[in-house]
mmCIF file with all atom_site columns, C-alpha atoms in Angstrom:
data_model
loop_
_atom_site.group_PDB
_atom_site.id
_atom_site.type_symbol
_atom_site.label_atom_id
_atom_site.label_alt_id
_atom_site.label_comp_id
_atom_site.label_asym_id
_atom_site.label_entity_id
_atom_site.label_seq_id
_atom_site.pdbx_PDB_ins_code
_atom_site.Cartn_x
_atom_site.Cartn_y
_atom_site.Cartn_z
_atom_site.occupancy
_atom_site.B_iso_or_equiv
_atom_site.pdbx_formal_charge
_atom_site.auth_seq_id
_atom_site.auth_comp_id
_atom_site.auth_asym_id
_atom_site.auth_atom_id
_atom_site.pdbx_PDB_model_num
ATOM 1   C CA . MET A 1 1   ? 75.878  92.964  74.605  1.00 71.00 ? 58  MET A CA 1
ATOM 2   C CA . GLY A 1 2   ? 78.370  95.196  76.405  1.00 91.00 ? 59  GLY A CA 1
ATOM 3   C CA . VAL A 1 3   ? 79.392  95.841  79.959  1.00 97.00 ? 60  VAL A CA 1
ATOM 4   C CA . ASP A 1 4   ? 78.551  99.397  80.952  1.00 98.00 ? 61  ASP A CA 1
ATOM 5   C CA . PHE A 1 5   ? 80.404  101.346 83.630  1.00 98.00 ? 62  PHE A CA 1
ATOM 6   C CA . THR A 1 6   ? 81.772  104.782 84.391  1.00 98.00 ? 63  THR A CA 1
ATOM 7   C CA . LEU A 1 7   ? 85.461  105.241 83.618  1.00 98.00 ? 64  LEU A CA 1
ATOM 8   C CA . ASN A 1 8   ? 87.185  108.318 85.004  1.00 97.00 ? 65  ASN A CA 1
ATOM 9   C CA . GLY A 1 9   ? 83.836  110.093 85.205  1.00 97.00 ? 66  GLY A CA 1
ATOM 10  C CA . LYS A 1 10  ? 82.584  109.187 81.727  1.00 98.00 ? 67  LYS A CA 1
ATOM 11  C CA . PRO A 1 11  ? 80.077  106.479 80.717  1.00 98.00 ? 68  PRO A CA 1
ATOM 12  C CA . ARG A 1 12  ? 81.826  103.708 78.819  1.00 97.00 ? 69  ARG A CA 1
ATOM 13  C CA . SER A 1 13  ? 80.960  100.312 77.422  1.00 97.00 ? 70  SER A CA 1
ATOM 14  C CA . PHE A 1 14  ? 83.105  97.256  76.782  1.00 98.00 ? 71  PHE A CA 1
ATOM 15  C CA . ALA A 1 15  ? 81.860  94.934  74.045  1.00 95.00 ? 72  ALA A CA 1
ATOM 16  C CA . GLY A 1 16  ? 84.627  92.325  74.139  1.00 94.00 ? 73  GLY A CA 1
ATOM 17  C CA . ASP A 1 17  ? 84.980  89.031  75.973  1.00 96.00 ? 74  ASP A CA 1
ATOM 18  C CA . PRO A 1 18  ? 83.645  89.588  79.517  1.00 96.00 ? 75  PRO A CA 1
ATOM 19  C CA . ARG A 1 19  ? 86.481  87.401  80.859  1.00 97.00 ? 76  ARG A CA 1
ATOM 20  C CA . THR A 1 20  ? 89.061  89.975  79.681  1.00 97.00 ? 77  THR A CA 1
ATOM 21  C CA . SER A 1 21  ? 90.936  91.452  82.592  1.00 97.00 ? 78  SER A CA 1
ATOM 22  C CA . LEU A 1 22  ? 90.142  95.048  83.339  1.00 98.00 ? 79  LEU A CA 1
ATOM 23  C CA . LEU A 1 23  ? 93.862  95.783  83.040  1.00 98.00 ? 80  LEU A CA 1
ATOM 24  C CA . HIS A 1 24  ? 93.950  94.577  79.429  1.00 97.00 ? 81  HIS A CA 1
ATOM 25  C CA . ALA A 1 25  ? 90.685  96.339  78.590  1.00 98.00 ? 82  ALA A CA 1
ATOM 26  C CA . LEU A 1 26  ? 92.033  99.592  80.025  1.00 98.00 ? 83  LEU A CA 1
ATOM 27  C CA . ARG A 1 27  ? 95.309  99.361  78.154  1.00 97.00 ? 84  ARG A CA 1
ATOM 28  C CA . ASP A 1 28  ? 94.183  97.771  74.870  1.00 97.00 ? 85  ASP A CA 1
ATOM 29  C CA . ASP A 1 29  ? 90.619  99.009  74.362  1.00 97.00 ? 86  ASP A CA 1
ATOM 30  C CA . PHE A 1 30  ? 90.500  102.326 76.219  1.00 98.00 ? 87  PHE A CA 1
ATOM 31  C CA . ARG A 1 31  ? 94.171  103.277 75.640  1.00 97.00 ? 88  ARG A CA 1
ATOM 32  C CA . LEU A 1 32  ? 94.695  104.111 79.322  1.00 97.00 ? 89  LEU A CA 1
ATOM 33  C CA . THR A 1 33  ? 98.207  102.860 79.973  1.00 96.00 ? 90  THR A CA 1
ATOM 34  C CA . GLY A 1 34  ? 98.757  104.188 83.492  1.00 94.00 ? 91  GLY A CA 1
ATOM 35  C CA . ALA A 1 35  ? 98.003  100.871 85.174  1.00 95.00 ? 92  ALA A CA 1
ATOM 36  C CA . LYS A 1 36  ? 100.993 98.661  84.444  1.00 95.00 ? 93  LYS A CA 1
ATOM 37  C CA . ASP A 1 37  ? 101.023 95.011  83.418  1.00 94.00 ? 94  ASP A CA 1
ATOM 38  C CA . VAL A 1 38  ? 103.851 93.675  85.574  1.00 93.00 ? 95  VAL A CA 1
ATOM 39  C CA . CYS A 1 39  ? 103.047 90.444  87.422  1.00 90.00 ? 96  CYS A CA 1
ATOM 40  C CA . GLY A 1 40  ? 99.604  89.521  86.095  1.00 89.00 ? 97  GLY A CA 1
ATOM 41  C CA . GLU A 1 41  ? 98.919  87.739  89.392  1.00 91.00 ? 98  GLU A CA 1
ATOM 42  C CA . GLY A 1 42  ? 97.750  90.543  91.686  1.00 89.00 ? 99  GLY A CA 1
ATOM 43  C CA . PHE A 1 43  ? 100.708 90.710  94.016  1.00 89.00 ? 100 PHE A CA 1
ATOM 44  C CA . CYS A 1 44  ? 102.876 93.592  92.713  1.00 93.00 ? 101 CYS A CA 1
ATOM 45  C CA . GLY A 1 45  ? 100.356 96.449  92.921  1.00 93.00 ? 102 GLY A CA 1
ATOM 46  C CA . ALA A 1 46  ? 101.398 98.111  89.640  1.00 94.00 ? 103 ALA A CA 1
ATOM 47  C CA . CYS A 1 47  ? 97.891  97.822  88.167  1.00 96.00 ? 104 CYS A CA 1
ATOM 48  C CA . ILE A 1 48  ? 95.869  99.223  91.067  1.00 97.00 ? 105 ILE A CA 1
ATOM 49  C CA . ILE A 1 49  ? 92.779  101.212 90.137  1.00 98.00 ? 106 ILE A CA 1
ATOM 50  C CA . TYR A 1 50  ? 89.642  102.128 92.110  1.00 98.00 ? 107 TYR A CA 1
ATOM 51  C CA . VAL A 1 51  ? 86.355  100.321 91.682  1.00 98.00 ? 108 VAL A CA 1
ATOM 52  C CA . ASP A 1 52  ? 83.579  102.231 93.411  1.00 98.00 ? 109 ASP A CA 1
ATOM 53  C CA . GLY A 1 53  ? 86.259  104.104 95.316  1.00 97.00 ? 110 GLY A CA 1
ATOM 54  C CA . GLU A 1 54  ? 88.180  101.072 96.595  1.00 97.00 ? 111 GLU A CA 1
ATOM 55  C CA . PRO A 1 55  ? 91.643  100.025 95.392  1.00 97.00 ? 112 PRO A CA 1
ATOM 56  C CA . LYS A 1 56  ? 91.656  96.828  93.338  1.00 97.00 ? 113 LYS A CA 1
ATOM 57  C CA . THR A 1 57  ? 94.218  94.971  91.269  1.00 97.00 ? 114 THR A CA 1
ATOM 58  C CA . SER A 1 58  ? 92.910  95.360  87.726  1.00 97.00 ? 115 SER A CA 1
ATOM 59  C CA . CYS A 1 59  ? 94.818  92.326  86.423  1.00 97.00 ? 116 CYS A CA 1
ATOM 60  C CA . LEU A 1 60  ? 92.533  90.036  88.451  1.00 97.00 ? 117 LEU A CA 1
ATOM 61  C CA . LEU A 1 61  ? 89.186  91.677  87.630  1.00 97.00 ? 118 LEU A CA 1
ATOM 62  C CA . PRO A 1 62  ? 87.193  90.376  84.673  1.00 98.00 ? 119 PRO A CA 1
ATOM 63  C CA . VAL A 1 63  ? 85.415  93.228  82.917  1.00 98.00 ? 120 VAL A CA 1
ATOM 64  C CA . GLY A 1 64  ? 82.184  91.235  82.955  1.00 96.00 ? 121 GLY A CA 1
ATOM 65  C CA . ALA A 1 65  ? 81.994  91.600  86.750  1.00 97.00 ? 122 ALA A CA 1
ATOM 66  C CA . LEU A 1 66  ? 82.070  95.382  86.592  1.00 98.00 ? 123 LEU A CA 1
ATOM 67  C CA . GLN A 1 67  ? 78.620  96.215  85.196  1.00 97.00 ? 124 GLN A CA 1
ATOM 68  C CA . GLY A 1 68  ? 77.384  99.520  86.662  1.00 98.00 ? 125 GLY A CA 1
ATOM 69  C CA . THR A 1 69  ? 80.565  100.250 88.626  1.00 98.00 ? 126 THR A CA 1
ATOM 70  C CA . GLU A 1 70  ? 82.624  103.420 88.767  1.00 98.00 ? 127 GLU A CA 1
ATOM 71  C CA . ILE A 1 71  ? 86.222  102.815 87.746  1.00 98.00 ? 128 ILE A CA 1
ATOM 72  C CA . THR A 1 72  ? 88.984  105.358 88.349  1.00 98.00 ? 129 THR A CA 1
ATOM 73  C CA . THR A 1 73  ? 92.496  104.992 86.983  1.00 97.00 ? 130 THR A CA 1
ATOM 74  C CA . ILE A 1 74  ? 95.570  107.096 87.660  1.00 96.00 ? 131 ILE A CA 1
ATOM 75  C CA . GLU A 1 75  ? 94.578  109.143 84.613  1.00 95.00 ? 132 GLU A CA 1
ATOM 76  C CA . GLY A 1 76  ? 91.398  110.040 86.517  1.00 96.00 ? 133 GLY A CA 1
ATOM 77  C CA . ILE A 1 77  ? 93.079  111.362 89.666  1.00 95.00 ? 134 ILE A CA 1
ATOM 78  C CA . GLY A 1 78  ? 95.630  113.660 88.081  1.00 88.00 ? 135 GLY A CA 1
ATOM 79  C CA . ASN A 1 79  ? 97.199  114.687 84.801  1.00 83.00 ? 136 ASN A CA 1
ATOM 80  C CA . VAL A 1 80  ? 100.183 116.600 83.482  1.00 84.00 ? 137 VAL A CA 1
ATOM 81  C CA . ASP A 1 81  ? 98.438  119.933 84.007  1.00 89.00 ? 138 ASP A CA 1
ATOM 82  C CA . THR A 1 82  ? 97.007  119.145 87.460  1.00 91.00 ? 139 THR A CA 1
ATOM 83  C CA . LEU A 1 83  ? 99.038  116.568 89.314  1.00 92.00 ? 140 LEU A CA 1
ATOM 84  C CA . ASN A 1 84  ? 97.614  114.685 92.249  1.00 92.00 ? 141 ASN A CA 1
ATOM 85  C CA . PRO A 1 85  ? 99.479  115.759 95.438  1.00 94.00 ? 142 PRO A CA 1
ATOM 86  C CA . VAL A 1 86  ? 101.040 112.297 95.808  1.00 94.00 ? 143 VAL A CA 1
ATOM 87  C CA . GLN A 1 87  ? 102.255 112.442 92.202  1.00 93.00 ? 144 GLN A CA 1
ATOM 88  C CA . GLN A 1 88  ? 103.789 115.861 92.836  1.00 93.00 ? 145 GLN A CA 1
ATOM 89  C CA . ALA A 1 89  ? 105.463 114.684 96.038  1.00 94.00 ? 146 ALA A CA 1
ATOM 90  C CA . PHE A 1 90  ? 106.930 111.701 94.177  1.00 92.00 ? 147 PHE A CA 1
ATOM 91  C CA . ILE A 1 91  ? 108.391 114.104 91.610  1.00 92.00 ? 148 ILE A CA 1
ATOM 92  C CA . ASP A 1 92  ? 109.636 116.526 94.281  1.00 92.00 ? 149 ASP A CA 1
ATOM 93  C CA . PHE A 1 93  ? 111.439 113.721 96.093  1.00 92.00 ? 150 PHE A CA 1
ATOM 94  C CA . ASP A 1 94  ? 112.754 112.085 92.898  1.00 90.00 ? 151 ASP A CA 1
ATOM 95  C CA . VAL A 1 95  ? 111.003 108.837 93.763  1.00 88.00 ? 152 VAL A CA 1
ATOM 96  C CA . VAL A 1 96  ? 110.400 107.546 90.254  1.00 80.00 ? 153 VAL A CA 1
ATOM 97  C CA . GLN A 1 97  ? 113.081 105.391 88.719  1.00 82.00 ? 154 GLN A CA 1
ATOM 98  C CA . CYS A 1 98  ? 111.756 102.923 86.154  1.00 83.00 ? 155 CYS A CA 1
ATOM 99  C CA . GLY A 1 99  ? 108.145 104.058 86.668  1.00 80.00 ? 156 GLY A CA 1
ATOM 100 C CA . MET A 1 100 ? 106.440 100.666 86.653  1.00 86.00 ? 157 MET A CA 1
ATOM 101 C CA . CYS A 1 101 ? 105.285 100.828 90.286  1.00 87.00 ? 158 CYS A CA 1
ATOM 102 C CA . PHE A 1 102 ? 104.531 104.561 90.297  1.00 90.00 ? 159 PHE A CA 1
ATOM 103 C CA . PRO A 1 103 ? 100.835 104.429 89.280  1.00 92.00 ? 160 PRO A CA 1
ATOM 104 C CA . GLY A 1 104 ? 99.887  101.689 91.732  1.00 94.00 ? 161 GLY A CA 1
ATOM 105 C CA . MET A 1 105 ? 101.719 103.363 94.580  1.00 94.00 ? 162 MET A CA 1
ATOM 106 C CA . VAL A 1 106 ? 100.081 106.702 93.853  1.00 95.00 ? 163 VAL A CA 1
ATOM 107 C CA . MET A 1 107 ? 96.646  105.062 93.790  1.00 96.00 ? 164 MET A CA 1
ATOM 108 C CA . THR A 1 108 ? 97.301  103.123 97.010  1.00 96.00 ? 165 THR A CA 1
ATOM 109 C CA . LEU A 1 109 ? 98.695  106.081 98.906  1.00 96.00 ? 166 LEU A CA 1
ATOM 110 C CA . THR A 1 110 ? 96.068  108.566 97.671  1.00 96.00 ? 167 THR A CA 1
ATOM 111 C CA . HIS A 1 111 ? 93.337  106.252 98.932  1.00 97.00 ? 168 HIS A CA 1
ATOM 112 C CA . TYR A 1 112 ? 95.138  105.586 102.206 1.00 96.00 ? 169 TYR A CA 1
ATOM 113 C CA . LEU A 1 113 ? 95.704  109.275 102.950 1.00 95.00 ? 170 LEU A CA 1
ATOM 114 C CA . LYS A 1 114 ? 92.008  110.105 102.603 1.00 94.00 ? 171 LYS A CA 1
ATOM 115 C CA . ASP A 1 115 ? 91.253  108.154 105.782 1.00 93.00 ? 172 ASP A CA 1
ATOM 116 C CA . ASN A 1 116 ? 94.692  108.514 107.410 1.00 93.00 ? 173 ASN A CA 1
ATOM 117 C CA . PRO A 1 117 ? 95.899  112.065 106.768 1.00 91.00 ? 174 PRO A CA 1
ATOM 118 C CA . ARG A 1 118 ? 98.713  112.045 109.352 1.00 92.00 ? 175 ARG A CA 1
ATOM 119 C CA . PRO A 1 119 ? 100.333 108.611 109.179 1.00 94.00 ? 176 PRO A CA 1
ATOM 120 C CA . SER A 1 120 ? 103.567 107.687 110.858 1.00 94.00 ? 177 SER A CA 1
ATOM 121 C CA . ARG A 1 121 ? 106.451 106.332 108.786 1.00 94.00 ? 178 ARG A CA 1
ATOM 122 C CA . ALA A 1 122 ? 105.553 102.826 109.988 1.00 95.00 ? 179 ALA A CA 1
ATOM 123 C CA . GLU A 1 123 ? 101.930 103.312 108.890 1.00 96.00 ? 180 GLU A CA 1
ATOM 124 C CA . VAL A 1 124 ? 103.031 104.445 105.423 1.00 95.00 ? 181 VAL A CA 1
ATOM 125 C CA . LYS A 1 125 ? 105.204 101.331 105.155 1.00 93.00 ? 182 LYS A CA 1
ATOM 126 C CA . ALA A 1 126 ? 102.269 99.156  106.162 1.00 95.00 ? 183 ALA A CA 1
ATOM 127 C CA . ALA A 1 127 ? 99.995  100.945 103.658 1.00 94.00 ? 184 ALA A CA 1
ATOM 128 C CA . LEU A 1 128 ? 102.432 100.037 100.883 1.00 93.00 ? 185 LEU A CA 1
ATOM 129 C CA . THR A 1 129 ? 102.083 96.309  101.543 1.00 91.00 ? 186 THR A CA 1
ATOM 130 C CA . GLY A 1 130 ? 101.195 94.813  98.176  1.00 90.00 ? 187 GLY A CA 1
ATOM 131 C CA . ASN A 1 131 ? 103.052 97.458  96.171  1.00 90.00 ? 188 ASN A CA 1
ATOM 132 C CA . ILE A 1 132 ? 106.429 96.214  95.065  1.00 89.00 ? 189 ILE A CA 1
ATOM 133 C CA . CYS A 1 133 ? 109.232 98.435  93.813  1.00 85.00 ? 190 CYS A CA 1
ATOM 134 C CA . ARG A 1 134 ? 112.419 96.797  92.667  1.00 84.00 ? 191 ARG A CA 1
ATOM 135 C CA . CYS A 1 135 ? 114.324 100.046 92.101  1.00 83.00 ? 192 CYS A CA 1
ATOM 136 C CA . THR A 1 136 ? 114.241 101.861 95.453  1.00 77.00 ? 193 THR A CA 1
ATOM 137 C CA . GLY A 1 137 ? 114.645 101.194 99.142  1.00 73.00 ? 194 GLY A CA 1
ATOM 138 C CA . TYR A 1 138 ? 111.249 102.857 99.720  1.00 87.00 ? 195 TYR A CA 1
ATOM 139 C CA . GLU A 1 139 ? 112.730 105.606 101.930 1.00 89.00 ? 196 GLU A CA 1
ATOM 140 C CA . ARG A 1 140 ? 112.216 108.386 99.372  1.00 90.00 ? 197 ARG A CA 1
ATOM 141 C CA . ILE A 1 141 ? 108.662 107.145 98.824  1.00 92.00 ? 198 ILE A CA 1
ATOM 142 C CA . ILE A 1 142 ? 107.966 107.415 102.541 1.00 93.00 ? 199 ILE A CA 1
ATOM 143 C CA . ASP A 1 143 ? 109.727 110.801 102.714 1.00 93.00 ? 200 ASP A CA 1
ATOM 144 C CA . ALA A 1 144 ? 107.497 112.041 99.883  1.00 94.00 ? 201 ALA A CA 1
ATOM 145 C CA . VAL A 1 145 ? 104.328 110.933 101.681 1.00 95.00 ? 202 VAL A CA 1
ATOM 146 C CA . MET A 1 146 ? 105.473 112.436 104.957 1.00 95.00 ? 203 MET A CA 1
ATOM 147 C CA . SER A 1 147 ? 106.092 115.764 103.158 1.00 94.00 ? 204 SER A CA 1
ATOM 148 C CA . LEU A 1 148 ? 102.383 116.062 102.393 1.00 92.00 ? 205 LEU A CA 1
ATOM 149 C CA . HIS A 1 149 ? 101.645 117.125 105.969 1.00 81.00 ? 206 HIS A CA 1
ATOM 150 C CA . ASN A 1 150 ? 100.968 120.808 106.186 1.00 51.00 ? 207 ASN A CA 1
ATOM 151 C CA . SER A 1 151 ? 102.768 121.787 109.368 1.00 37.00 ? 208 SER A CA 1
ATOM 152 C CA . ALA A 1 152 ? 100.733 124.973 109.775 1.00 39.00 ? 209 ALA A CA 1
ATOM 153 C CA . SER A 1 153 ? 97.277  123.402 109.657 1.00 42.00 ? 210 SER A CA 1
ATOM 154 C CA . GLY A 1 154 ? 98.066  119.761 110.455 1.00 44.00 ? 211 GLY A CA 1
ATOM 155 C CA . GLU A 1 155 ? 96.201  118.695 107.325 1.00 49.00 ? 212 GLU A CA 1
ATOM 156 C CA . VAL A 1 156 ? 97.489  116.628 104.471 1.00 51.00 ? 213 VAL A CA 1
ATOM 157 C CA . ARG A 1 157 ? 97.330  117.955 100.899 1.00 50.00 ? 214 ARG A CA 1
ATOM 158 C CA . THR A 1 158 ? 95.211  115.456 98.976  1.00 47.00 ? 215 THR A CA 1
#
């Protein structure tokens, strides 16, 4: 008996051990490698995905607890042909170094900007709590997010 859910807009089923972490199911069974397996303890943020629209650390979620949910990964919010605005800003500001934190930060910030379209630098820093990057000083990340403000309309591109 499988666990049924929607994954990036498509009905999917997982027939393996229900105790398998969503992160490992995504990477190993569904071949979605955007969420990164870094700490395995839920504190680095590299594996963040959305469950029913809310950011969650996929390394801590057993697939068996996700029956009937809607799961969105970084592959579901943008792709090479149509980048998410946060992804594009990260590229424009040369944010990405090793790339391990990139997906989790994009997911966190995309979600945050939906409810907070004009954050201050301090608010962006606070929003990144739980997303660890060991390569940068975070300033280019914050600069990239701040660039999303459309000065003409006062709206953020998300």
